[in-house]
CSV table of C-alpha atoms in Angstrom, one decimal:
chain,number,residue,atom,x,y,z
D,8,UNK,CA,68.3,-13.8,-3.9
D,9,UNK,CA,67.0,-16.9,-1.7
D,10,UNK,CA,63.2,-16.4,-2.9
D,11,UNK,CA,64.3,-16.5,-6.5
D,12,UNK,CA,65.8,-20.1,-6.3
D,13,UNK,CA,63.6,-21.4,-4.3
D,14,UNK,CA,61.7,-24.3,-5.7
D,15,UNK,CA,59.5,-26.3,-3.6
D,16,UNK,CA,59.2,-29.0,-6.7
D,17,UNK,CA,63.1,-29.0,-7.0
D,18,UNK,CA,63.5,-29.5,-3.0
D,19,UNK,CA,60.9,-32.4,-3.6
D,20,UNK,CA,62.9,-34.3,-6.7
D,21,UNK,CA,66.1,-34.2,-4.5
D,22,UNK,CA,64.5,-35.3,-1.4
D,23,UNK,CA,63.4,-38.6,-3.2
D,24,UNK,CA,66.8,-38.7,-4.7
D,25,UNK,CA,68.5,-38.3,-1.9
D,26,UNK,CA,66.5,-40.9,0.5
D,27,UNK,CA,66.1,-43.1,-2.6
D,28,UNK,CA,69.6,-43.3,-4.0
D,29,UNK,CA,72.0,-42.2,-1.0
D,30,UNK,CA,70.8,-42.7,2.6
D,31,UNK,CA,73.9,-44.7,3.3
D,32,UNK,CA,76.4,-41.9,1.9
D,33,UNK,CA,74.5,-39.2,3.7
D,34,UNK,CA,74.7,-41.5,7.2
D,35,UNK,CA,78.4,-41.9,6.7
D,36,UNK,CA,79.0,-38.0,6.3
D,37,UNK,CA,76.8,-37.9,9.2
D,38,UNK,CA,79.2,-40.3,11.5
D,39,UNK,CA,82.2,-38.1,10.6
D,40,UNK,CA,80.6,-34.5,11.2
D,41,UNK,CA,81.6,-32.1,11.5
D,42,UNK,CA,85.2,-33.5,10.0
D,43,UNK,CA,83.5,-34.0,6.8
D,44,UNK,CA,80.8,-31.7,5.3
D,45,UNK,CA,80.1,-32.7,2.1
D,46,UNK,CA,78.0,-34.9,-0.1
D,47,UNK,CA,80.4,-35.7,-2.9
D,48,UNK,CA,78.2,-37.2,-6.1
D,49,UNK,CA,79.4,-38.8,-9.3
D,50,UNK,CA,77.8,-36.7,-12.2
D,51,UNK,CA,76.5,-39.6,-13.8
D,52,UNK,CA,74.6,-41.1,-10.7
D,53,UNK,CA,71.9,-38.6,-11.4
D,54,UNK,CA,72.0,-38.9,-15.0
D,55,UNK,CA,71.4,-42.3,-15.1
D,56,UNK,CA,68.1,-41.2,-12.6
D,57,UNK,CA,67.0,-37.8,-14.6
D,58,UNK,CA,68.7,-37.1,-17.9
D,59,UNK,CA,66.2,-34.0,-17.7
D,60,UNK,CA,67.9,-33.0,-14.0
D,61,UNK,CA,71.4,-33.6,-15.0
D,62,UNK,CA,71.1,-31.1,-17.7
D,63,UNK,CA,69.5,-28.6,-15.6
D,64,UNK,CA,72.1,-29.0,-13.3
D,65,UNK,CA,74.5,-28.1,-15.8
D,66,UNK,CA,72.4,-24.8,-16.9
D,67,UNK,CA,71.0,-23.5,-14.2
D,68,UNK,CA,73.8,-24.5,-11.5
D,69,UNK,CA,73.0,-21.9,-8.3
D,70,UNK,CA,69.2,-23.5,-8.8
D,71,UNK,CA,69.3,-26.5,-8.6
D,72,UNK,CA,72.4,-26.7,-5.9
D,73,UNK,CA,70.1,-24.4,-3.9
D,74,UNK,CA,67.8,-26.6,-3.5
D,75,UNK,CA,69.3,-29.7,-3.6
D,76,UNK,CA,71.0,-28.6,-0.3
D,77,UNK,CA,67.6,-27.4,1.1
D,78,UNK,CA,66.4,-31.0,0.6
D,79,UNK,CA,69.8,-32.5,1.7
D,80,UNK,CA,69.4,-31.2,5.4
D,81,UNK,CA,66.0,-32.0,6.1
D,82,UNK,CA,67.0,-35.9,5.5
D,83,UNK,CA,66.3,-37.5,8.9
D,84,UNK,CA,69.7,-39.5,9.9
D,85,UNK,CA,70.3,-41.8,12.8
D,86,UNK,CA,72.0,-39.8,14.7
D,87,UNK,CA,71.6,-36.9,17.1
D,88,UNK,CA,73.4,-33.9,15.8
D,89,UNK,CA,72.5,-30.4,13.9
D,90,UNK,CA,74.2,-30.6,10.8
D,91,UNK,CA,75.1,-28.1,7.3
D,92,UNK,CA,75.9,-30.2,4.6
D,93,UNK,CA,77.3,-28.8,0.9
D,94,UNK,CA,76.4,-30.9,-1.9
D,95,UNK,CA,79.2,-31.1,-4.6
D,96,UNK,CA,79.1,-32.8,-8.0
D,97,UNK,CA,82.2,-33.9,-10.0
D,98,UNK,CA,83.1,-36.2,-13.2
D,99,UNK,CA,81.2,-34.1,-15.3
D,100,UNK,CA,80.6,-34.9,-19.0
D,101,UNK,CA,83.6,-34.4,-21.9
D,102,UNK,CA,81.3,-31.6,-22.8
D,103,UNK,CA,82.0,-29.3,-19.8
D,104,UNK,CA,85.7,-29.9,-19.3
D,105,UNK,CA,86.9,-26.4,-20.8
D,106,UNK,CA,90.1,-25.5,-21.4
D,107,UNK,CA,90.7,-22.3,-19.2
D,108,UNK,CA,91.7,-20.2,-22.6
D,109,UNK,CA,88.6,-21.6,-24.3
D,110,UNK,CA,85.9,-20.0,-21.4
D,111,UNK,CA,83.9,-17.0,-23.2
D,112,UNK,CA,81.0,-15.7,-22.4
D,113,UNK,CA,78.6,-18.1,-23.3
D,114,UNK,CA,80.4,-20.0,-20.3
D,115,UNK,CA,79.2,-17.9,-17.8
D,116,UNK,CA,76.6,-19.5,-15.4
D,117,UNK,CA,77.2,-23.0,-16.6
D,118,UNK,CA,78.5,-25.9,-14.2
D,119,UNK,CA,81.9,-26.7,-15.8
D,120,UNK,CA,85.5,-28.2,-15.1
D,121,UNK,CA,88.7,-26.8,-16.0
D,122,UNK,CA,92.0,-28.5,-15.6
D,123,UNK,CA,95.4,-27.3,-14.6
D,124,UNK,CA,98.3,-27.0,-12.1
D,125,UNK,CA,98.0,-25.0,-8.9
D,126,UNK,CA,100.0,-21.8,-9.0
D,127,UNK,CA,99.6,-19.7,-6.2
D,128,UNK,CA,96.9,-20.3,-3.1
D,129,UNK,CA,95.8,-18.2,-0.6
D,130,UNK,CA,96.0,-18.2,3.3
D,131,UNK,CA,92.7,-19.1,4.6
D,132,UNK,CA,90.1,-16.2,5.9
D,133,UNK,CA,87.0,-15.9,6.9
D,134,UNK,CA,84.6,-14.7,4.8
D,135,UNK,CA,81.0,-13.4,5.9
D,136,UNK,CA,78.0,-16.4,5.3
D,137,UNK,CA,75.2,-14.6,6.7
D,138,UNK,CA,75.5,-10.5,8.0
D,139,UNK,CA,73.9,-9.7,10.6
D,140,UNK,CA,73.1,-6.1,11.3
D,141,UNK,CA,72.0,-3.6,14.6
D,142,UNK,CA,69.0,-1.2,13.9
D,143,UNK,CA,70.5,2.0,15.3
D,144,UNK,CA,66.9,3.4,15.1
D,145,UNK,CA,65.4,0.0,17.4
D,146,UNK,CA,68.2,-2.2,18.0
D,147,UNK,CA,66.2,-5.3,15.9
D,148,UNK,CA,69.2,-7.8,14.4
D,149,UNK,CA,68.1,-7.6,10.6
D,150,UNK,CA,70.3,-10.7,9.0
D,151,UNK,CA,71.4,-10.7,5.6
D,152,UNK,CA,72.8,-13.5,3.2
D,153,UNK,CA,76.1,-12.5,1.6
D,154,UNK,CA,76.8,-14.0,-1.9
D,155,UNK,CA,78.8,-11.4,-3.5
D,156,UNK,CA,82.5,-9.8,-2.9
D,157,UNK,CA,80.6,-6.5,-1.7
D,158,UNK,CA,78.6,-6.2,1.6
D,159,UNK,CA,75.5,-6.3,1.2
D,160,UNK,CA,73.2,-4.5,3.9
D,161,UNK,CA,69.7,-4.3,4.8
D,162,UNK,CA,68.1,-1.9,2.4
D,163,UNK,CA,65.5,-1.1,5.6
D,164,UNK,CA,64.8,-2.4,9.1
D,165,UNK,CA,62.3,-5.4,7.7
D,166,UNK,CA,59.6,-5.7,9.4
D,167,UNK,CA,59.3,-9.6,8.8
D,168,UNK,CA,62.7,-9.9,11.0
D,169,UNK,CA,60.9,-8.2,13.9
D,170,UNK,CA,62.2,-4.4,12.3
D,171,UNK,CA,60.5,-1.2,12.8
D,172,UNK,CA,60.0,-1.4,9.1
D,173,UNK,CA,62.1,2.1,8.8
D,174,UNK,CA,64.6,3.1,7.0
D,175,UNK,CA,67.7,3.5,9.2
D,176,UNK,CA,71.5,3.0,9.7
D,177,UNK,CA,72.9,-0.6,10.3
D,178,UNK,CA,76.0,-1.3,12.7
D,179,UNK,CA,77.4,-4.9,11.6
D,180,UNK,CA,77.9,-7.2,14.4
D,181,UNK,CA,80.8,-10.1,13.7
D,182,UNK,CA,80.1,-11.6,16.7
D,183,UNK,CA,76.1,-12.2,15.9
D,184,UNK,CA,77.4,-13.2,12.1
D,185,UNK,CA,78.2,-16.3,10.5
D,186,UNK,CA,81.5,-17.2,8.8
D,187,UNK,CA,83.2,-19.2,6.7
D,188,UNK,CA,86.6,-20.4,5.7
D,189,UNK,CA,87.0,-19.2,2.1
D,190,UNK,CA,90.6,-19.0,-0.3
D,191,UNK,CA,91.6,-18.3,-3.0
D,192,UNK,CA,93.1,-20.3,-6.0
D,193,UNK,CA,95.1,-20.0,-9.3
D,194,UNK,CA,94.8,-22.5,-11.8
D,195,UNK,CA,97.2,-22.2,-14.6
D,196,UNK,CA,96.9,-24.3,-17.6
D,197,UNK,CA,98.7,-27.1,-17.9
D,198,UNK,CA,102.4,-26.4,-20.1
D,199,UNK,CA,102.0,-29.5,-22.2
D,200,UNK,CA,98.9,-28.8,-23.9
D,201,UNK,CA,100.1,-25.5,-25.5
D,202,UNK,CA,101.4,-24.7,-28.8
D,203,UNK,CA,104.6,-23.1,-29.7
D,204,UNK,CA,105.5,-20.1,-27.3
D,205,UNK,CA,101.8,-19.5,-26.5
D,206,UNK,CA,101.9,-18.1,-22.4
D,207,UNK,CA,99.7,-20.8,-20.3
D,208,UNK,CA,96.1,-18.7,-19.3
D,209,UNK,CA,95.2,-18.5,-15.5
D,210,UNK,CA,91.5,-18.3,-13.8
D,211,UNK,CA,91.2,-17.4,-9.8
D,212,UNK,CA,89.1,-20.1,-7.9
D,213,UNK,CA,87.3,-19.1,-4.6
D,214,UNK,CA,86.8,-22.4,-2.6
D,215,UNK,CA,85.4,-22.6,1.0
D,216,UNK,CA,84.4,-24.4,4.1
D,217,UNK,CA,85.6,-28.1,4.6
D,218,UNK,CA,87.4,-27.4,1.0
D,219,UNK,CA,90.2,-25.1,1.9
D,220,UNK,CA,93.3,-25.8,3.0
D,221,UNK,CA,93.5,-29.1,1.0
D,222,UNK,CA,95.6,-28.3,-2.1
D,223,UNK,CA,99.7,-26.5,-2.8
D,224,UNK,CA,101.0,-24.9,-5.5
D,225,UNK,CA,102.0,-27.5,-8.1
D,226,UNK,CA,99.8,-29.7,-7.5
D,227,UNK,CA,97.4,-30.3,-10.6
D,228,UNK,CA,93.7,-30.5,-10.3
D,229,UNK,CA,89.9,-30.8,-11.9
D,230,UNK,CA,88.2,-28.1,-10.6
D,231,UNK,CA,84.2,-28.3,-11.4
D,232,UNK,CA,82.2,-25.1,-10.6
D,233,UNK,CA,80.2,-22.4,-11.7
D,234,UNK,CA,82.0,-19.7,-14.1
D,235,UNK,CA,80.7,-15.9,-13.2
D,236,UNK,CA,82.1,-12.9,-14.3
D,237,UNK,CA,83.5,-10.1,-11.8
D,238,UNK,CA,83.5,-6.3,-13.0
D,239,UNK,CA,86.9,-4.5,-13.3
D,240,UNK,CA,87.5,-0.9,-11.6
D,241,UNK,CA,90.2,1.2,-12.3
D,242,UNK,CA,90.4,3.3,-9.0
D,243,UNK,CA,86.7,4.4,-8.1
D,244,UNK,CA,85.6,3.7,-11.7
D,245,UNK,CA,83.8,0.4,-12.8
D,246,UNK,CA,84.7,-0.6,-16.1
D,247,UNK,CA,82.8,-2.2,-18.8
D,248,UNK,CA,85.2,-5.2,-18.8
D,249,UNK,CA,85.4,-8.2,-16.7
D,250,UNK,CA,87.4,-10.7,-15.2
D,251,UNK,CA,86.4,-14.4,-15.2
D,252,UNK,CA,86.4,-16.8,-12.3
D,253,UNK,CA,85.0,-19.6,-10.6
């Protein structure tokens, strides 16, 4: 999936942006690292720089937040540590605040915000970041990004990872792996924007990193993010149907 978003002109806009418009945020995330992990921007800060890439941001989401992290952490800062930063947008336009009953399809892979109350959260867990796998044919470590629910494992030893370049059975190793904290969310709308006896919609939220652990139920809360769809099974069976979340 990584060589499908990557866009060396997309990693060279936000590289300007980012030493252009926010060197001094950047250093200050920098000073309290690894405490805090994320570039938080206002929406409207790159708007007022590129109509063209705020809109694209808005479209084409996992794109353009790709590679706006790429260029992120190759920014040179003035101090001496190795550091993963997230890039997270928020205040989005009027225009992608959706009301959690109004999401449909045409929704889906679009950077929106829907608002509600906090109804049941999740422990914390890890959650596999990057696999990484045992040749049982060579004993080569064959690494693999994980970006869905499912494991995903090398489809062959790769020879570009040092493989045989066979095909072969894979023994995961946690300890060679890298993790993340990840929870889960539910969002419920909001009672006082409902008519009659209507029953207030929910949406699950999967949050991670430097992220989690910061909200209870109750509280109420803007969450901006990327709506997907997730297919339903019914025992071993996948269904035609699906759920939606963020």
């Amino acid at each position: 999936m990584v060589y499908l978003l990557k866009d060396e002109s997309l990693v060279g806009w936000w590289e300007n942006f980012f030493m252009e418009y926010c060197k001094a945020e950047i250093e200050n995330v920098a000073l309290e690292y690894p405490q805090q992990r994320s570039l938080l921007m206002d929406y409207w800060k790159i708007d007022k720089v590129d109509q063209e890439m705020a809109e694209t941001l808005l479209m084409n989401p996992f794109k353009v937040f790709f590679n706006a992290e790429e260029a992120l952490n190759t920014i040179d800062v003035a101090i001496d540590k190795e550091m993963k930063l997230h890039f997270r947008v928020h205040n989005l336009p009027e225009t992608q605040r959706i009301l959690i009953r109004k999401l449909r399809a045409e929704h889906l892979g679009r950077f929106i915000a829907v608002e509600g109350l906090v109804k049941k959260v999740t422990e914390v867990r890890p959650k596999l970041k990057k696999a990484v796998f045992i040749c049982q044919k060579c004993g080569a470590h064959i690494t693999v990004e994980q970006d869905e629910d499912i494991l995903k494992e090398p489809l062959e030893c790769y020879e570009e990872q040092g493989g045989c370049g066979r095909s072969s059975t894979f023994k995961l190793s946690p300890s060679l792996s890298e993790f993340i904290d990840s929870q889960k969310v539910e969002i419920q709308e909001s009672p006082e924007g409902l008519r009659g006896g209507a029953q207030p919609e929910r949406i699950s939220v999967y949050i991670d990193d430097d992220i989690v652990g910061n909200i209870a139920p109750g509280d109420r809360v803007i969450v901006n993010g990327v709506l997907v769809s997730q297919q339903r099974r019914r025992g071993s069976y996948r269904l035609t149907s699906f759920d939606k979340i963020m």
